[in-house]
Every structure is written in C-alpha cells, then in structure tokens.
Coordinates of C-alpha atoms in Angstrom, one line a residue:
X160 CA -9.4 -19.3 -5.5
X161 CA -8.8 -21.2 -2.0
X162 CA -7.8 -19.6 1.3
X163 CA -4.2 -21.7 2.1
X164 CA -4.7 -23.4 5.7
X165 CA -2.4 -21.2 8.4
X166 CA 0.3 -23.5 9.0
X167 CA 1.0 -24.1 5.3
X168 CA 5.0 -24.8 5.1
X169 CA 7.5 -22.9 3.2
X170 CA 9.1 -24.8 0.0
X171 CA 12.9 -24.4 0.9
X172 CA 14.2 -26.0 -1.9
X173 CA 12.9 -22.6 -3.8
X174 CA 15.1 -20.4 -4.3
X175 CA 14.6 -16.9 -4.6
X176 CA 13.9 -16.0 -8.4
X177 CA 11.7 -12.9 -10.3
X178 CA 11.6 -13.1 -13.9
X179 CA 9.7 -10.5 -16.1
X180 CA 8.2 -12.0 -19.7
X181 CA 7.6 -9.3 -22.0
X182 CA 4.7 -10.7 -24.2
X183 CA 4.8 -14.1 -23.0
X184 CA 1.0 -14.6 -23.0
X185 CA -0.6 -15.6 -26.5
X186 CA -2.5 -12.4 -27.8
X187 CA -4.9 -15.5 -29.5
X188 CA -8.6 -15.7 -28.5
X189 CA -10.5 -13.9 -26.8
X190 CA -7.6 -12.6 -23.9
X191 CA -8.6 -9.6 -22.3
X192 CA -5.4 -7.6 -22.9
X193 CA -3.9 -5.6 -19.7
X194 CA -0.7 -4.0 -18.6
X195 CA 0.6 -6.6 -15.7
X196 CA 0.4 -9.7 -14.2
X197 CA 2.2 -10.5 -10.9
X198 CA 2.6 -14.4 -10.0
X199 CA 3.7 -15.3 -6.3
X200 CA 2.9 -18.5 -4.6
X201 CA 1.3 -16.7 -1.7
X202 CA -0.6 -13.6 -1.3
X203 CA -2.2 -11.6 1.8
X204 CA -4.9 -9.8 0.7
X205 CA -5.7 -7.9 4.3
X206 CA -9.2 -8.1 3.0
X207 CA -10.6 -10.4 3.8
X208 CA -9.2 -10.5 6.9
X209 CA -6.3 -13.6 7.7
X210 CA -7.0 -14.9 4.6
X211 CA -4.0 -16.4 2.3
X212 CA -4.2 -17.3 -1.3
X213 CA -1.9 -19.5 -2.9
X214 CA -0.3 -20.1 -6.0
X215 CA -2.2 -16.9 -7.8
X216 CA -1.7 -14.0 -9.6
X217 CA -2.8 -10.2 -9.4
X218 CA -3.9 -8.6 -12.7
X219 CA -3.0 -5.1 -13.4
X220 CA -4.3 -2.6 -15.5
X221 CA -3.9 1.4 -16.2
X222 CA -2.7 1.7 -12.4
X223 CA -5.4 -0.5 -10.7
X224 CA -5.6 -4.2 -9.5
X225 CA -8.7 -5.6 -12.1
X226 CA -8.7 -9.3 -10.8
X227 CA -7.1 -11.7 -8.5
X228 CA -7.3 -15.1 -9.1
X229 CA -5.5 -18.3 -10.0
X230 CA -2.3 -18.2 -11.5
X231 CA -3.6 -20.5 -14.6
X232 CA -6.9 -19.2 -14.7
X233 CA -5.3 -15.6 -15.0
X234 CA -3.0 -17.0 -18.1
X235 CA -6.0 -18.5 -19.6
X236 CA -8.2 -15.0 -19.7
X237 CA -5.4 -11.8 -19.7
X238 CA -3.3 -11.4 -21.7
X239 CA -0.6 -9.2 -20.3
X240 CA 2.5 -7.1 -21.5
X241 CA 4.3 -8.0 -18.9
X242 CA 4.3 -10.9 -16.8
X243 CA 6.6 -10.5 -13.4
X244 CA 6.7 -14.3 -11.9
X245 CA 8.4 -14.5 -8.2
X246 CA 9.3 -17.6 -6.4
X247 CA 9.3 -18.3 -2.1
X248 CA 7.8 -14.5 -2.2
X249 CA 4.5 -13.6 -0.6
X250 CA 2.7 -10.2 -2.1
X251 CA 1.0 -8.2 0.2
X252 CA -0.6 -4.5 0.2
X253 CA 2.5 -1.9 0.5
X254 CA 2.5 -0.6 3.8
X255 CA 1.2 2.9 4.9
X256 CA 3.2 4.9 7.0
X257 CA 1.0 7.1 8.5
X258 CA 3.1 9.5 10.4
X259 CA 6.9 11.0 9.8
X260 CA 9.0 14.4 9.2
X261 CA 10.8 12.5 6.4
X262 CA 13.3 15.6 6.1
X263 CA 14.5 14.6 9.4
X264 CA 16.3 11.4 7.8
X265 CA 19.2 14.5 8.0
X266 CA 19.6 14.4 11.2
X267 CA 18.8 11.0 11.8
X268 CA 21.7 10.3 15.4
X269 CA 22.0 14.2 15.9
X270 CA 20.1 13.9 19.2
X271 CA 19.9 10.9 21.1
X272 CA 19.4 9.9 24.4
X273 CA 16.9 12.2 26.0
X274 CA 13.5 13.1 27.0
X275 CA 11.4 14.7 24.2
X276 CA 11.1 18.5 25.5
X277 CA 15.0 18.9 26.2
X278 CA 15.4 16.7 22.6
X279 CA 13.5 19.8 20.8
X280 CA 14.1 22.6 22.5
X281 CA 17.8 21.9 22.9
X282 CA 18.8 19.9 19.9
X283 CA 16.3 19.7 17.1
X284 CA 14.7 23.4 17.1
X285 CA 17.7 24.9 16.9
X286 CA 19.3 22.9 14.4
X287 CA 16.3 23.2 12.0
X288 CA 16.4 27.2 12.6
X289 CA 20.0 26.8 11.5
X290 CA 20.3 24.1 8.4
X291 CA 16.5 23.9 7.4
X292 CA 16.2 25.5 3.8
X293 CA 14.1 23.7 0.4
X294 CA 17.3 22.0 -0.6
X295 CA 17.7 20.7 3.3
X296 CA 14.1 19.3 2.7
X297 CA 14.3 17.9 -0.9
X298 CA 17.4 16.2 0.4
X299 CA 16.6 14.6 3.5
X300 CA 13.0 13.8 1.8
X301 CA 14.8 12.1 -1.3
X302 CA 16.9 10.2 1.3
X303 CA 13.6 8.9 3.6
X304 CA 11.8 8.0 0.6
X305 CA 14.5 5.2 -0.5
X306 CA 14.3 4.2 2.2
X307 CA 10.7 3.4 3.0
X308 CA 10.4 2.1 -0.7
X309 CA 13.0 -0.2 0.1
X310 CA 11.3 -1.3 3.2
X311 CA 7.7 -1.7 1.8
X312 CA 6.3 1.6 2.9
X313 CA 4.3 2.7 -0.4
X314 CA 2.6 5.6 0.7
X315 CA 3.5 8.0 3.6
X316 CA 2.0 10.6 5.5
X317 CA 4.5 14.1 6.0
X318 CA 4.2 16.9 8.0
X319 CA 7.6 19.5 7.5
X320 CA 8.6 23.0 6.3
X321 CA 8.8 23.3 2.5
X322 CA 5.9 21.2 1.5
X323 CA 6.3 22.4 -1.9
X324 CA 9.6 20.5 -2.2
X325 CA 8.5 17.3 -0.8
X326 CA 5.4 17.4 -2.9
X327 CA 7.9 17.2 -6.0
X328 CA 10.3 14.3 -4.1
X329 CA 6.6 12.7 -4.2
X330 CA 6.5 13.3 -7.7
X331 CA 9.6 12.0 -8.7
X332 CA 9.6 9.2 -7.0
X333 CA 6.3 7.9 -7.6
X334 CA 5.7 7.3 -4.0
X335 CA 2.2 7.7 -2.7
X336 CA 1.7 10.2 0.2
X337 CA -0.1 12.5 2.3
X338 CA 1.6 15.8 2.6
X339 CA 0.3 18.2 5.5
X340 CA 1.4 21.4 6.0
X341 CA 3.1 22.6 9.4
X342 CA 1.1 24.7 11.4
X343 CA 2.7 26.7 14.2
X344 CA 2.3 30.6 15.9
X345 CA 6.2 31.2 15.7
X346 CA 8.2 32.1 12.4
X347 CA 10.3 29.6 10.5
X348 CA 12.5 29.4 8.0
X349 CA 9.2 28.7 5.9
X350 CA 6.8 31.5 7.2
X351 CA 6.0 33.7 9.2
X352 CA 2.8 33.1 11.8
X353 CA 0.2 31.5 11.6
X354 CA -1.7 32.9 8.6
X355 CA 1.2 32.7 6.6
X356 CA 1.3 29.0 7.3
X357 CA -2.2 28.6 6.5
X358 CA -2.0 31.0 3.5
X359 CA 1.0 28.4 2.0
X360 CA -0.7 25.6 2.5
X361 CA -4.2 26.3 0.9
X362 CA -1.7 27.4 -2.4
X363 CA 0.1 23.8 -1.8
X364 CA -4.0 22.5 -1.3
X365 CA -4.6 23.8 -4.9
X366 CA -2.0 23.2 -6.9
X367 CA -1.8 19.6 -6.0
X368 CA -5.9 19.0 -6.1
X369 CA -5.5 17.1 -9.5
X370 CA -2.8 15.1 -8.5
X371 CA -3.3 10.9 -8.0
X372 CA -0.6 10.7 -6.0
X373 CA -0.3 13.6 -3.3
X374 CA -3.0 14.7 -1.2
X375 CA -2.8 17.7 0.8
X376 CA -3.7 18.2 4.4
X377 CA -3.5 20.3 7.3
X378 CA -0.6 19.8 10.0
X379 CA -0.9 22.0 13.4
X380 CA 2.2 21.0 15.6
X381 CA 0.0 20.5 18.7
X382 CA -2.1 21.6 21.0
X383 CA 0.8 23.6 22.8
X384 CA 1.9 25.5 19.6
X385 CA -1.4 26.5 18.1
X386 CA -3.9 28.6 19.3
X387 CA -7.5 28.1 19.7
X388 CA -8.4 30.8 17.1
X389 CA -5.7 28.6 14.5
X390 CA -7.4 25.5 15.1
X391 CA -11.2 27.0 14.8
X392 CA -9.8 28.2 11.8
X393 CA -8.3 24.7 10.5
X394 CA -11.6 23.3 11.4
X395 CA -13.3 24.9 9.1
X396 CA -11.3 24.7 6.4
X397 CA -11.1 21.4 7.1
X398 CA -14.7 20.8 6.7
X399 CA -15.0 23.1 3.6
X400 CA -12.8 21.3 1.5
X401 CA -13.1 18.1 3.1
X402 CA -9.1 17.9 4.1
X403 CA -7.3 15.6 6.7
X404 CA -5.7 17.0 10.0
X405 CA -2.9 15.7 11.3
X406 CA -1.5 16.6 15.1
X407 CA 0.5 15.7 17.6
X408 CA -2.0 14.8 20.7
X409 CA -1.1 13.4 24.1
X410 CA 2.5 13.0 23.1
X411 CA 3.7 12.8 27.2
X412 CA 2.6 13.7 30.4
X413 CA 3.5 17.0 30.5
X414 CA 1.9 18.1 27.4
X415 CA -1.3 16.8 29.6
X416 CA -0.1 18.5 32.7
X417 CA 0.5 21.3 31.4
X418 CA -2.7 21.9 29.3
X419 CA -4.5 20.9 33.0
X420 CA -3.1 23.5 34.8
X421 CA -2.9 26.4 32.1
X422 CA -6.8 25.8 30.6
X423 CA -8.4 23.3 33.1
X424 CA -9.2 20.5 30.2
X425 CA -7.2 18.0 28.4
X426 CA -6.3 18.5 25.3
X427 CA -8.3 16.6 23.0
X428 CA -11.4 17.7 25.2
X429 CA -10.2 21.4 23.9
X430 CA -9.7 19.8 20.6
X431 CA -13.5 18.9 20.8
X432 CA -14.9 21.4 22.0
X433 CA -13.5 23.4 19.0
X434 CA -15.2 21.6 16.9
X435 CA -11.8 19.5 15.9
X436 CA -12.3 15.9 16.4
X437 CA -14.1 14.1 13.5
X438 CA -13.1 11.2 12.0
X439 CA -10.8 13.5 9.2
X440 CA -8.8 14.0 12.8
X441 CA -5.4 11.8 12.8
X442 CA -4.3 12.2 16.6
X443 CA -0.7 11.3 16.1
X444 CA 1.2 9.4 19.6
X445 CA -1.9 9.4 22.2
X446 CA 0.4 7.6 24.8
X447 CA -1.4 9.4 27.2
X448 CA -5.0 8.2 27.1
X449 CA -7.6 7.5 29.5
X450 CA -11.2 5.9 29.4
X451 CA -12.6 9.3 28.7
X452 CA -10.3 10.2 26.3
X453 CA -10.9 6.7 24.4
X454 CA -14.6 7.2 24.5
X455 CA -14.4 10.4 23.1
X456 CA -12.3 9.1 20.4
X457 CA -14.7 6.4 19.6
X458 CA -17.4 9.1 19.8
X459 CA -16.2 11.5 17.2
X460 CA -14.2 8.5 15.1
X461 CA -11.1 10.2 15.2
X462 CA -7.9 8.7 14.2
X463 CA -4.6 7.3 16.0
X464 CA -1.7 6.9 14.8
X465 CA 0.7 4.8 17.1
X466 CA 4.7 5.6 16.7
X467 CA 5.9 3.0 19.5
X468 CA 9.4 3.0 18.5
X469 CA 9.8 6.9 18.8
X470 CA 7.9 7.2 22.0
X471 CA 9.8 4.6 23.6
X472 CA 13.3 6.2 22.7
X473 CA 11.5 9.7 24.3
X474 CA 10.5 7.9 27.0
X475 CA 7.1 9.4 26.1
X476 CA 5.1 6.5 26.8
X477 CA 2.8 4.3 25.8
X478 CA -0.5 4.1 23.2
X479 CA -2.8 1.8 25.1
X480 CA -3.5 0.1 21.3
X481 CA -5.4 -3.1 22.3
X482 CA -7.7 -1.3 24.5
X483 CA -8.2 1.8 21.5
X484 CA -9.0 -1.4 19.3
X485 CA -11.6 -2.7 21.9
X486 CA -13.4 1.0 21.5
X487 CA -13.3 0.5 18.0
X488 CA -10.9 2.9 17.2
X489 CA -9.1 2.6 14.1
X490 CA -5.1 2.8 14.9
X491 CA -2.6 3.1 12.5
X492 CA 1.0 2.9 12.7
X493 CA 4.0 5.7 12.2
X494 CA 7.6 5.8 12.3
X495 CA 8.1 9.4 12.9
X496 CA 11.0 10.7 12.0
X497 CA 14.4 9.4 11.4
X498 CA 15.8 12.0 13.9
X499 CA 13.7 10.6 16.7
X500 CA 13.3 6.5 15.8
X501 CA 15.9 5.7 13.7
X502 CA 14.9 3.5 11.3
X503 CA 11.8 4.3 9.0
X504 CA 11.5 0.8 8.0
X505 CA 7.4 0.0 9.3
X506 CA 8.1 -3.8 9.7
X507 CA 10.1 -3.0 12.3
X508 CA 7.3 -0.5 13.8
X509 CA 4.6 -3.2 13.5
X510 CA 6.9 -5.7 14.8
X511 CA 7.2 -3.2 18.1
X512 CA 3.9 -2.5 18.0
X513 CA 3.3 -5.9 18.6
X514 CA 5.4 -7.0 21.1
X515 CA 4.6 -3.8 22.9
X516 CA 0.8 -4.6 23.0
X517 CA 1.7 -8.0 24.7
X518 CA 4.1 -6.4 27.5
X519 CA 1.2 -4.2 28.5
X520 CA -1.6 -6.7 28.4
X521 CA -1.6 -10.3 27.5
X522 CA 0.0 -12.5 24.6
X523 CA -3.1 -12.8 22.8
X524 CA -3.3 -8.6 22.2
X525 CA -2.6 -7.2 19.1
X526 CA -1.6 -10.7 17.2
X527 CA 0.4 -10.7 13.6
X528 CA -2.4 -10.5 11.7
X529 CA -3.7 -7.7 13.5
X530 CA -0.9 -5.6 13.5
X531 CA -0.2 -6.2 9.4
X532 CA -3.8 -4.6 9.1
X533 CA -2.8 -1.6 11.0
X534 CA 0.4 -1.4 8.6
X535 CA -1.7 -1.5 5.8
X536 CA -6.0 -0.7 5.8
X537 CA -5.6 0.8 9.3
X538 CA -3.2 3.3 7.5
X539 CA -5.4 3.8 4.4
X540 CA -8.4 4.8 6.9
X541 CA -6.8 6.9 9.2
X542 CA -5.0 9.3 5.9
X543 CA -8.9 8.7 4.1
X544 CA -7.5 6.6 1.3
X545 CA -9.5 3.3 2.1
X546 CA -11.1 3.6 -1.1
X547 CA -8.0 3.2 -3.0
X548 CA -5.2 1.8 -1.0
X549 CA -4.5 -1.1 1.6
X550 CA -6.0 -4.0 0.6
X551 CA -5.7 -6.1 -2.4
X552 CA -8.9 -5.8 -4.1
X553 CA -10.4 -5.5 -7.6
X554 CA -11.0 -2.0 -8.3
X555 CA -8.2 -0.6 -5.9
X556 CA -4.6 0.7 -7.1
X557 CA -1.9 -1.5 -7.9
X558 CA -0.3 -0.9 -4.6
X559 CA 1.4 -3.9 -3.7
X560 CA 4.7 -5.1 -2.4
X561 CA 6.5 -8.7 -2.6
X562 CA 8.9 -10.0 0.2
X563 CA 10.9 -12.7 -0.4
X564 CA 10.8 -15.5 2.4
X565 CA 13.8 -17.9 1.1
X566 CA 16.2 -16.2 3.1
X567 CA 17.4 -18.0 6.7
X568 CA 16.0 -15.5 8.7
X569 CA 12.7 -16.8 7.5
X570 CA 12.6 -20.5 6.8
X571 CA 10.9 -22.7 8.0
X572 CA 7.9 -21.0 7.2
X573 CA 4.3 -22.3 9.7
X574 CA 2.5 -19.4 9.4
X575 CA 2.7 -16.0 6.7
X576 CA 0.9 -13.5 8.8
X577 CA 3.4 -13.9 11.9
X578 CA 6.8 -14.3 9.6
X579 CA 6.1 -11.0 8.3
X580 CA 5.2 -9.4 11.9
X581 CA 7.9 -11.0 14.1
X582 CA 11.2 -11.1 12.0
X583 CA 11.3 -7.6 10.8
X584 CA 11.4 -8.3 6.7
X585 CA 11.8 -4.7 5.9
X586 CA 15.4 -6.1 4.3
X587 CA 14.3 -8.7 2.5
X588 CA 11.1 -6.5 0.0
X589 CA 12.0 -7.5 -3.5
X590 CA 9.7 -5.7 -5.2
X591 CA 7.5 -2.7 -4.9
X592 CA 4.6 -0.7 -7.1
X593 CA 2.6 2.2 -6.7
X594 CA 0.0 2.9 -9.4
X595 CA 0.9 -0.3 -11.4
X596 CA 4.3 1.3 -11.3
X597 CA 7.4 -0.4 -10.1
X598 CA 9.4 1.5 -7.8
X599 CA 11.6 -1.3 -6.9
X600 CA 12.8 -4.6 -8.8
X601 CA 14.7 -7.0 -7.1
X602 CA 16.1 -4.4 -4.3
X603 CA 17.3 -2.3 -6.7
X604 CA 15.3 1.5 -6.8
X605 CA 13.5 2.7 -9.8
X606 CA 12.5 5.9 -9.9
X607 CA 16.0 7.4 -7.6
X608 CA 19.3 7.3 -7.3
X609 CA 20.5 5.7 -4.4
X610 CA 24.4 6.8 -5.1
X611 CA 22.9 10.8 -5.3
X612 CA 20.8 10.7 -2.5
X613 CA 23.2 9.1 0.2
X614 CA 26.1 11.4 -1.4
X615 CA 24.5 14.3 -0.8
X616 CA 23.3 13.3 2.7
X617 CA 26.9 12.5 3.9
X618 CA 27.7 16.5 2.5
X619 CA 24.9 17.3 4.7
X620 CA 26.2 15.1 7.3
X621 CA 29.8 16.6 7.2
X622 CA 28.0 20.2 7.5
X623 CA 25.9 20.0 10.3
X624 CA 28.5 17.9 12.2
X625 CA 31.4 21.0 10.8
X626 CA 33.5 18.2 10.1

C-alpha cells in the first residue's frame, strides 16, 4: 500500500459507477471469509494524517474495518459476501457532527435575521413552549437525520427535549450519535426543574448503557441557565460514570458581559472552579475566547466544538480556531441546528470553517486537510469515541463514507484533501455505513423513508405557520 503523490489527477473519462457482487470472490483456498469489501480508487484514511491510498480496498467484518489494503491483494486473501466496487469515488471516515438540536430541522426559516438573544427569547422559546411534544421531536429528528446521512455526517451529537424519542430515531436509523440530555432550572414541556431533568436523563443513561450505537451524556443549556449547585452536581455525575458534558460556553459577548458583571469571573473560569472543565467537557461556540481562556482550555483538555455557520448568521462571533489549534486544543466542528444555520450538511461547515480561519489570520491557517480532521477524528475526540470512530483503521468500526468526484463541480481533480474541503460535496455522497451497515446506496436512504419524513414535516410546516 503506497501513499498517492498530492496532485494526483482525476480520471474523467470515469464515470460514476457502484456495483455490489454478491459472492463474487472464490470461497477456494485458504480465503479468510468476511462480510464486506469496499473498492474505490482513492481513500483518506485521516490517520495517518494527509495520507492518500489509491486503488484499494477496505475489508469489513461483524461491524468493524479488519484490513485495508490493495484492491488485488484484498481479492487474493478475503473472501467476501459482498463486494461493493465504486468508480471516480474517494472513501473517507463519515463525518462527526459534533453539535446540533436536530429537532429544530422543524423550524428550520422560522426565525431569521437577528441577533441570538432576541432570536430565542422572541421566536424560538416561545415556539418550542407551544409545538414541542415527543412526536414534534421524533419528527423533526427523523427529518435531520436524512439529512446528515445524505450529507456524510455518520454520527451526531444531540442535545433536545424528549431524548427518549431521539434515542429510538437513532435506533432506527442506524445512525451513530451522542445524545445529551437538556439541562435547564425552568420547566418544559419535558420536565420540570432541574432535578427532574437530571432524574430523566440518568433513566435515558441506563437504559441505553448496552447500546453500540447511542451514548448518553449530560447537556446543561449554559452557564446562564444552570446554576452552580446543577453543575456541581453534573460534575460529579459526570465523573462517576464517566459521561460527556456538553454546553453552550462563550456563545457572544453578552453572555461574557453579563457573567462579568453579575459574578465577577468569566464563565468558563466559574466552570472551573466547579470542578467542570476536564477533557469529558465539550465547550460548544467559544467565539468569545481570550489567551487566558485558551490556556485554561489547554490546561484542563477540554473540548471545542466550532459552529461557524450559526454564529455568523447570529452575529455571535468568531472561534479563534487556528490559534485554539496552536494551544493544542482539539476543535471539532457542529452545525447546530437547522433553525439557526440552515443547512446540517458538515461539508459545508468545514468548508466555512476554513475559509473563516483564513479571513481572520492568514491563507495558510486551518488548510483542507486540517479542517477534514476536525470533520472527522477531531469529532470522535471531542464526543470520546476516538477509539472507535474517525479514522479508517484496522480494528475501528466500519464507519465510512464514499463521495463521488466525476461530477463537474469537481473535475479536474489536483488534490483530494482540498476537493472535498472547498467545493462543498455534501450533494454528491454516494454511499454511507455505520457499523458495516449501509445507510445510504447510491443517494438513495436505507434505513428511512424520505417520502414520510418530508410529508410529515410540511404538516408540521403548515401548523406552526397556521396555514
């Protein structure tokens, strides 16, 4: 197996093709028998880093990726049930989309055009108090979750009311996420306080344990809607069961402001000095950072997760990524939610991320390859799944998606790593599997129903609008 040089050209004269061979391999000799092969003329592994392998194949068995190696040399010694060989594709690690409400898809152009306190305390609070209920959140989750399959998002992180609901959109779906359970001091149309929350959750915590799929964590809004007592509590929890926390930290300035003037500290200093911070911590926006508040980030080897498209359209401002990534600190990417981005494709989000980067610094910040990583094992670190997801590796699930790079958009073809980070490919994923399990085949969903999920969105649509 050979790293391809960086400028290897595309074949246009290929044009795009999957077949799938069910017992085309000889069973003859001494084969080692296993579920899947996957052939593709180029693959990004993401580890190592930049390298490119060409004209090889990943070997699949009982859910996990068992070899990767030369397309010949893999006929020679597996043989497979089924053999899935794509042409002018490139596989790569599905992508991790480390924060979103996916629920939210619902309301996805309710509220545009303004700042992010008069955007929930206006518009989106009172909608949700209105409309939210389990079938609201099954819904709008079922709706998110075709979407970010069909955009090469293969596990997801969640934070919304009825996380019992979205656990069993998870389910179904065969998607791979990280579910964390609101937090808050106010009643919703979930619970009551803060306790009650809690008390939910830990249920959620236990009857998901088992599961390969879904892990559970805990989700308090932010500093501004969660106590200090609440958070000690999630702390410790935390650290007894050795669950992730997910929050919303240094969203804007006046969060900041605000915490300044009404404690005297910022908030992740509070968030520290409760014992909070650790590197289980996965401080969701941060566009509001200083030296101090990187330091003490690379300190306690917390978590960002960067959601540039939604803080721009806030107005929130900015994650200073290339200077977190100097630190050391591992930054992965989010969408948010559809309500507040609109688009839960992460191409697109590591595309911005990217550009971004270079309009606050210099062209040589946050490069393609750099930004793919933070799509993929940058996302598996921060949601603690780096064992199992976000690179291709022997011994890792069979996570993996395949884009297809015969289209216009993408042709010629110089370099993989900055194809797939500058013109936004989210459209052009062909194929997707979780677990060895293939969610999408040729753009075409698995595991839902594309025609039920947008039907009932546009009832939900016609609803809330009182159309």
């Amino acid at each position: 197996m050979t790293n391809s040089p960086t400028n290897t050209p595309a074949n246009t004269s290929i044009q795009p093709r999957s077949t799938t061979a069910s017992g085309s391999l000889s069973a003859t000799g001494d084969k080692t028998p296993v579920d899947l092969i996957v052939s593709a003329p180029w693959i990004i592994p993401i580890v190592p880093r930049n390298a490119v392998y060409q004209d090889c194949s990943l070997v699949i068995h009982q859910g996990d990726i068992i070899d990767l190696l030369p397309e010949a040399e893999a006929l020679r010694k597996y043989h497979a049930a089924e053999h899935t060989i794509l042409e002018a594709t490139v596989l790569m690690p599905g992508l991790v989309n480390a924060h979103g409400h996916a629920a939210m898809s619902l309301l996805r152009g309710y509220a545009d055009d303004f700042s992010l306190q008069q955007w929930l305390n206006d518009y989106i609070w009172p909608a949700e108090s209105q409309w939210v209920n389990g079938d609201f959140v099954a819904d709008g989750t079922q709706l998110a979750v075709a979407e970010m399959i069909r955009s090469g998002t293969t596990c997801y992180a969640d934070m919304y009311f009825y996380p019992d609901q979205i656990a069993q959109v998870v389910r179904h779906s065969g998607i791979r996420a990280q579910i964390a359970f609101p937090v808050l001091e106010f009643p919703t149309a979930w619970a009551r306080d803060a306790s009650d929350y809690i008390h939910k959750g830990l249920q959620l915590y236990d009857d998901c344990k088992d599961e390969a799929l879904i892990r559970i964590a805990f989700g308090p809004h932010a500093p501004y809607t969660v106590n200090d007592d609440t958070l000690e509590r999630i702390a410790t929890l935390s650290s007894e069961l050795e669950a992730t926390v997910q929050i919303h930290l240094h969203e804007t300035a006046q969060e900041v402001a605000d915490a300044m003037a009404d404690e005297g500290s910022r908030p992740i200093a509070r968030l520290n000095q409760i014992g909070l911070l650790s590197p289980a911590t996965q401080c969701v926006h941060m566009t509001q950072t200083t030296d101090e508040d990187i330091q003490l980030l690379a300190d306690t080897d917390a978590q960002v997760i960067h959601c540039p498209q939604s803080n721009l359209k806030l107005a929130s401002g900015f994650c200073p990524v290339q200077k977190l990534l100097d630190a050391d600190v591992n930054v992965a990417l989010g969408t948010d939610g559809a309500a507040s981005n609109n688009s839960l494709d992460l191409f697109k989000e590591l595309n911005m991320a990217a550009l971004l980067a270079k309009g606050l610094g210099k062209a040589t910040d946050l490069p393609a390859e750099q930004a793919l990583y933070m799509a993929t094992m940058g996302g598996a670190k921060a949601l603690g799944m780096a064992d199992r997801i976000g690179s291709l590796e022997a011994g890792k699930a069979a996570d993996l998606i395949a884009i297809n790079l015969a289209d216009v958009s993408t042709t010629p073809l110089y370099n993989l790593h900055s194809q797939l980070a500058y013109t936004n490919v989210g459209h052009q994923v062909t194929h997707a599997w979780v677990n060895g399990v293939a969610l999408l085949k040729d753009r075409k969903l698995q595991t839902i129903d594309s025609a039920t999920v947008t039907a009932r969105a546009k009832q939900w649509g016609k609803k809330i609008s009182g159309d």
